[in-house]
Amino acid sequence: MPVARGKLEQNLQRIRQNIADACRRAGRSPQDVTLIAVTKSADLEGAKALVELGVTELAESRVQQMIERAGELNDWLAWRRGAPLGPVRWHMIGHLQRNKVRPVLEVASVVQSVDSLRLAEDINVRAQREGKTVDVLLQVNCSQEPQKHGCAVGAATHMAELICTMTNVRLIGMMTMAEHTEDPQQARPTFALLREMFDELRHHHIGGDAFRHLSMGMSHDYPVAVEEGATMVRIGTALFE
Ligand SMILES: *Cc1c(COP(=O)(O)O)cnc(C)c1O
C-alpha cells in the first residue's frame, strides 16, 4: 500500500521532532544530523512526495533499484512545473559487489558501504578514470554478527588509513548497522563503539576535516544513535509505513 501524502508528512514531522529531542538530550544541534530517506520500501509516488517535502538525500541498498529510481526521479524533476526541487543526492548503503562499481558511480554521490580495501581501490580507479572524487564511508561490523557486512572492528583503523591515501576517494566517515533487538537501547554499545573508533581516528587526524560523519541509526533505533553522535540517520520504514 502506497503511503498517503498526509501520512508521509506526519511521519516526517515526527521523525524530525524525535531527532531534535535526542539532540537536546545529548547537547547537540539538530542541524548536525542529516535525515537520509531509504526508499527501498517506497513506491515512486512516495519518493516524489518526499522530495516535494524537502528531503533530497535518498538511499537504496540495491544497485539496480537505485539506478531505476534515480532515472525516474530525474525525469520527473526535469519535467515537473513549479519551483525547482532538488537536486537529489543518492547514497549507496547496501553491500556493493566490485563488478557493480561502475554503474553505482554514475548515480551515487556517496558510497556508505565500503567494507574492503579492494572495493575502495576499485572505486578509486573508476573515479580516477572519470576524473572525479567519490565520497565514501567505511562500514564497520560493530555489532560483530557474522552475517553482517562491514569490515572487522580490529581492521577498521588500518583500513581507514589506507583509504585516506587514495587520490580519488574521500573518506568522509564511518557507517554501521546495529543488531535488531526488541529494545533499541540495546543498540547503544554498538553505536558507542563506532563513535569511539571515529574519535580515535580524528584524534590522529586521519581523514582531515572531511572525515566528520557517523552514519548510524535506522527506523527502530535512530534516537539512540543520535544520542551517541550520529550525523546521518538512514530511515525507511518509519517514513513510509
Ligand atoms: C534498509 C536499510 C535501512 C533502513 O531501514 P529501516 O528499518 O526501514 O529504517 C538503513 N540502512 C541500511 C543499510 C538498510 O539496508
CSV table of C-alpha atoms and ligand atoms in Angstrom, one decimal:
chain,number,residue,atom,x,y,z
A,1,MET,CA,0.0,0.0,0.0
A,2,PRO,CA,1.5,3.4,-1.0
A,3,VAL,CA,1.6,5.8,1.9
A,4,ALA,CA,-0.7,8.8,1.6
A,5,ARG,CA,1.0,12.2,1.4
A,6,GLY,CA,-0.6,13.5,4.6
A,7,LYS,CA,0.7,10.4,6.5
A,8,LEU,CA,4.2,10.8,5.0
A,9,GLU,CA,4.2,14.5,6.1
A,10,GLN,CA,3.2,13.4,9.7
A,11,ASN,CA,5.9,10.7,9.8
A,12,LEU,CA,8.5,13.2,8.6
A,13,GLN,CA,7.5,15.7,11.3
A,14,ARG,CA,7.5,13.1,14.0
A,15,ILE,CA,11.0,11.9,12.9
A,16,ARG,CA,12.4,15.4,12.8
A,17,GLN,CA,10.9,16.0,16.3
A,18,ASN,CA,12.5,12.8,17.6
A,19,ILE,CA,15.8,13.8,16.2
A,20,ALA,CA,15.5,17.2,17.8
A,21,ASP,CA,14.6,15.7,21.1
A,22,ALA,CA,17.5,13.3,21.0
A,23,CYS,CA,19.8,16.2,20.1
A,24,ARG,CA,18.6,18.2,23.1
A,25,ARG,CA,19.2,15.3,25.4
A,26,ALA,CA,22.8,15.0,24.1
A,27,GLY,CA,23.5,18.7,23.9
A,28,ARG,CA,23.8,18.6,20.1
A,29,SER,CA,22.4,20.8,17.3
A,30,PRO,CA,19.7,19.2,15.1
A,31,GLN,CA,21.4,20.8,12.2
A,32,ASP,CA,24.3,18.4,12.6
A,33,VAL,CA,22.0,15.4,11.8
A,34,THR,CA,21.0,14.7,8.3
A,35,LEU,CA,18.0,12.5,7.5
A,36,ILE,CA,18.7,10.1,4.8
A,37,ALA,CA,15.5,8.6,3.4
A,38,VAL,CA,15.8,4.9,2.5
A,39,THR,CA,13.4,4.4,-0.4
A,40,LYS,CA,13.6,0.7,-0.8
A,41,SER,CA,10.2,0.1,0.7
A,42,ALA,CA,8.5,3.1,-1.0
A,43,ASP,CA,6.9,3.4,-4.4
A,44,LEU,CA,7.8,6.1,-6.9
A,45,GLU,CA,5.0,8.3,-5.8
A,46,GLY,CA,6.1,8.1,-2.2
A,47,ALA,CA,9.7,9.0,-3.2
A,48,LYS,CA,8.4,12.0,-5.2
A,49,ALA,CA,6.2,13.2,-2.3
A,50,LEU,CA,9.2,13.1,-0.1
A,51,VAL,CA,11.3,15.2,-2.4
A,52,GLU,CA,8.5,17.7,-2.6
A,53,LEU,CA,8.6,17.8,1.2
A,54,GLY,CA,12.2,18.8,1.0
A,55,VAL,CA,14.0,15.5,1.7
A,56,THR,CA,16.7,15.3,-1.0
A,57,GLU,CA,19.2,12.8,0.5
A,58,LEU,CA,18.0,9.4,-0.6
A,59,ALA,CA,19.4,5.9,-0.2
A,60,GLU,CA,19.0,2.5,-1.7
A,61,SER,CA,20.6,-0.8,-0.8
A,62,ARG,CA,20.4,-2.4,-4.2
A,63,VAL,CA,22.3,-1.1,-7.2
A,64,GLN,CA,19.6,-1.9,-9.8
A,65,GLN,CA,16.8,-0.2,-7.8
A,66,MET,CA,18.9,2.9,-7.2
A,67,ILE,CA,19.6,3.3,-10.9
A,68,GLU,CA,16.0,2.9,-11.8
A,69,ARG,CA,14.8,5.2,-9.1
A,70,ALA,CA,17.3,7.9,-9.8
A,71,GLY,CA,16.4,7.8,-13.5
A,72,GLU,CA,12.7,8.1,-12.8
A,73,LEU,CA,13.1,10.9,-10.3
A,74,ASN,CA,15.4,12.8,-12.5
A,75,ASP,CA,12.9,12.6,-15.4
A,76,TRP,CA,10.2,13.8,-13.1
A,77,LEU,CA,12.3,16.6,-11.7
A,78,ALA,CA,13.3,17.8,-15.2
A,79,TRP,CA,9.7,17.9,-16.5
A,80,ARG,CA,7.6,19.0,-13.5
A,81,ARG,CA,6.2,22.5,-13.3
A,82,GLY,CA,6.6,24.8,-10.4
A,83,ALA,CA,9.5,25.9,-8.2
A,84,PRO,CA,12.6,23.8,-8.8
A,85,LEU,CA,13.3,21.0,-6.4
A,86,GLY,CA,16.3,19.0,-5.5
A,87,PRO,CA,18.9,18.2,-6.6
A,88,VAL,CA,18.5,14.7,-5.2
A,89,ARG,CA,21.7,13.0,-3.9
A,90,TRP,CA,21.9,9.2,-3.7
A,91,HIS,CA,23.6,7.2,-1.1
A,92,MET,CA,24.5,3.6,-1.7
A,93,ILE,CA,24.0,1.8,1.6
A,94,GLY,CA,23.9,-1.9,0.7
A,95,HIS,CA,26.6,-4.4,0.1
A,96,LEU,CA,28.4,-3.4,-3.2
A,97,GLN,CA,29.9,-6.1,-5.4
A,98,ARG,CA,33.1,-4.9,-7.2
A,99,ASN,CA,31.6,-5.5,-10.6
A,100,LYS,CA,28.9,-3.0,-9.8
A,101,VAL,CA,31.2,-0.1,-9.0
A,102,ARG,CA,30.9,1.5,-12.4
A,103,PRO,CA,27.1,1.8,-12.6
A,104,VAL,CA,26.9,2.9,-9.0
A,105,LEU,CA,29.3,5.7,-9.6
A,106,GLU,CA,27.1,7.0,-12.4
A,107,VAL,CA,24.3,7.7,-9.9
A,108,ALA,CA,25.6,7.7,-6.3
A,109,SER,CA,27.1,10.8,-4.6
A,110,VAL,CA,28.1,8.8,-1.6
A,111,VAL,CA,29.0,5.1,-1.1
A,112,GLN,CA,28.4,4.3,2.6
A,113,SER,CA,29.0,0.6,2.3
A,114,VAL,CA,32.8,0.4,1.7
A,115,ASP,CA,33.8,-2.6,3.6
A,116,SER,CA,37.1,-3.8,2.0
A,117,LEU,CA,40.2,-2.3,0.7
A,118,ARG,CA,39.7,-3.9,-2.7
A,119,LEU,CA,36.3,-2.3,-3.1
A,120,ALA,CA,37.8,1.1,-2.1
A,121,GLU,CA,40.6,0.6,-4.7
A,122,ASP,CA,38.1,-0.3,-7.4
A,123,ILE,CA,36.1,2.9,-6.6
A,124,ASN,CA,39.3,4.9,-6.7
A,125,VAL,CA,40.4,3.5,-10.1
A,126,ARG,CA,37.0,4.1,-11.6
A,127,ALA,CA,36.7,7.6,-10.1
A,128,GLN,CA,40.2,8.4,-11.5
A,129,ARG,CA,39.1,7.4,-15.0
A,130,GLU,CA,36.1,9.6,-14.7
A,131,GLY,CA,38.1,12.5,-13.3
A,132,LYS,CA,36.1,12.8,-10.1
A,133,THR,CA,36.3,12.2,-6.4
A,134,VAL,CA,33.9,10.0,-4.6
A,135,ASP,CA,32.8,10.4,-1.0
A,136,VAL,CA,32.8,7.1,0.9
A,137,LEU,CA,32.1,5.9,4.4
A,138,LEU,CA,33.8,2.9,5.9
A,139,GLN,CA,31.2,0.3,7.0
A,140,VAL,CA,32.3,-1.4,10.2
A,141,ASN,CA,30.6,-4.5,11.6
A,142,CYS,CA,30.4,-3.1,15.1
A,143,SER,CA,27.7,-5.5,16.3
A,144,GLN,CA,30.1,-8.3,15.3
A,145,GLU,CA,27.3,-10.5,13.9
A,146,PRO,CA,28.8,-13.0,11.5
A,147,GLN,CA,26.1,-12.5,8.8
A,148,LYS,CA,26.6,-8.7,8.8
A,149,HIS,CA,28.6,-6.9,6.2
A,150,GLY,CA,31.3,-4.4,7.2
A,151,CYS,CA,34.9,-4.7,8.0
A,152,ALA,CA,36.0,-6.2,11.3
A,153,VAL,CA,36.4,-3.8,14.2
A,154,GLY,CA,40.1,-4.7,14.5
A,155,ALA,CA,40.8,-3.9,10.9
A,156,ALA,CA,38.9,-0.6,10.6
A,157,THR,CA,41.7,1.8,11.7
A,158,HIS,CA,44.2,0.5,9.3
A,159,MET,CA,41.7,0.3,6.5
A,160,ALA,CA,40.7,3.9,7.1
A,161,GLU,CA,44.4,5.0,7.0
A,162,LEU,CA,44.9,3.2,3.7
A,163,ILE,CA,41.7,4.6,2.1
A,164,CYS,CA,42.9,8.1,3.0
A,165,THR,CA,46.0,7.6,0.8
A,166,MET,CA,43.8,7.1,-2.3
A,167,THR,CA,43.6,10.1,-4.5
A,168,ASN,CA,40.1,9.9,-5.9
A,169,VAL,CA,38.2,8.6,-2.9
A,170,ARG,CA,37.4,10.9,0.0
A,171,LEU,CA,36.7,9.2,3.3
A,172,ILE,CA,34.0,11.3,5.0
A,173,GLY,CA,33.1,9.0,7.9
A,174,MET,CA,32.0,5.6,9.1
A,175,MET,CA,28.8,3.6,9.0
A,176,THR,CA,27.4,0.8,11.0
A,177,MET,CA,24.2,-1.2,11.5
A,178,ALA,CA,23.1,-2.4,14.9
A,179,GLU,CA,21.7,-5.7,15.7
A,180,HIS,CA,17.9,-5.6,15.6
A,181,THR,CA,16.6,-6.2,19.1
A,182,GLU,CA,13.3,-5.6,20.9
A,183,ASP,CA,14.7,-2.8,23.0
A,184,PRO,CA,16.5,-0.1,20.9
A,185,GLN,CA,18.6,0.8,24.0
A,186,GLN,CA,20.5,-2.5,23.3
A,187,ALA,CA,21.9,-0.9,20.2
A,188,ARG,CA,23.7,1.7,22.3
A,189,PRO,CA,27.0,-0.1,22.8
A,190,THR,CA,27.3,-0.7,19.0
A,191,PHE,CA,26.9,3.0,18.3
A,192,ALA,CA,29.2,3.9,21.1
A,193,LEU,CA,31.8,1.6,19.7
A,194,LEU,CA,31.7,3.3,16.3
A,195,ARG,CA,31.8,6.7,17.9
A,196,GLU,CA,35.0,5.7,19.9
A,197,MET,CA,36.7,4.4,16.8
A,198,PHE,CA,35.7,7.6,15.0
A,199,ASP,CA,37.1,9.8,17.8
A,200,GLU,CA,40.3,7.9,17.8
A,201,LEU,CA,40.8,8.3,14.1
A,202,ARG,CA,40.1,12.0,14.3
A,203,HIS,CA,42.4,12.3,17.2
A,204,HIS,CA,45.1,11.1,14.9
A,205,HIS,CA,44.0,13.5,12.2
A,206,ILE,CA,43.1,10.6,9.8
A,207,GLY,CA,40.9,11.9,7.0
A,208,GLY,CA,41.3,15.5,7.9
A,209,ASP,CA,38.4,17.9,8.0
A,210,ALA,CA,36.3,15.9,5.6
A,211,PHE,CA,36.2,12.9,8.0
A,212,ARG,CA,33.2,14.0,10.1
A,213,HIS,CA,30.3,11.7,9.6
A,214,LEU,CA,28.9,8.9,11.6
A,215,SER,CA,26.1,7.1,9.7
A,216,MET,CA,24.2,5.1,12.3
A,217,GLY,CA,20.6,4.6,13.3
A,218,MET,CA,17.6,3.2,11.4
A,219,SER,CA,13.8,3.4,12.0
A,220,HIS,CA,14.0,1.3,15.1
A,221,ASP,CA,16.9,2.9,16.9
A,222,TYR,CA,17.8,6.3,15.4
A,223,PRO,CA,17.1,8.3,18.6
A,224,VAL,CA,19.7,6.3,20.5
A,225,ALA,CA,22.1,6.7,17.5
A,226,VAL,CA,21.7,10.4,17.6
A,227,GLU,CA,22.3,10.5,21.4
A,228,GLU,CA,25.6,8.6,20.6
A,229,GLY,CA,26.7,11.1,17.9
A,230,ALA,CA,25.1,10.1,14.6
A,231,THR,CA,25.4,12.8,11.9
A,232,MET,CA,23.4,10.7,9.4
A,233,VAL,CA,20.4,8.5,10.2
A,234,ARG,CA,19.1,6.1,7.5
A,235,ILE,CA,15.4,5.8,7.8
A,236,GLY,CA,12.9,3.8,5.6
A,237,THR,CA,10.1,2.1,7.4
A,238,ALA,CA,9.3,4.9,9.9
A,239,LEU,CA,8.8,7.2,6.9
A,240,PHE,CA,6.8,5.0,4.6
A,241,GLU,CA,4.8,2.8,6.9
B,1,LIG,C1,17.0,-0.8,4.8
B,1,LIG,C2,18.2,-0.2,5.4
B,1,LIG,C3,18.0,1.0,6.3
B,1,LIG,C4,16.6,1.5,6.7
B,1,LIG,O1,16.0,0.5,7.5
B,1,LIG,P1,14.5,0.9,8.2
B,1,LIG,O2,14.5,0.0,9.3
B,1,LIG,O3,13.5,0.6,7.2
B,1,LIG,O4,14.6,2.3,8.6
B,1,LIG,C5,19.1,1.6,6.8
B,1,LIG,N1,20.3,1.1,6.5
B,1,LIG,C6,20.6,0.1,5.7
B,1,LIG,C7,22.0,-0.3,5.4
B,1,LIG,C8,19.5,-0.6,5.1
B,1,LIG,O5,19.7,-1.6,4.3
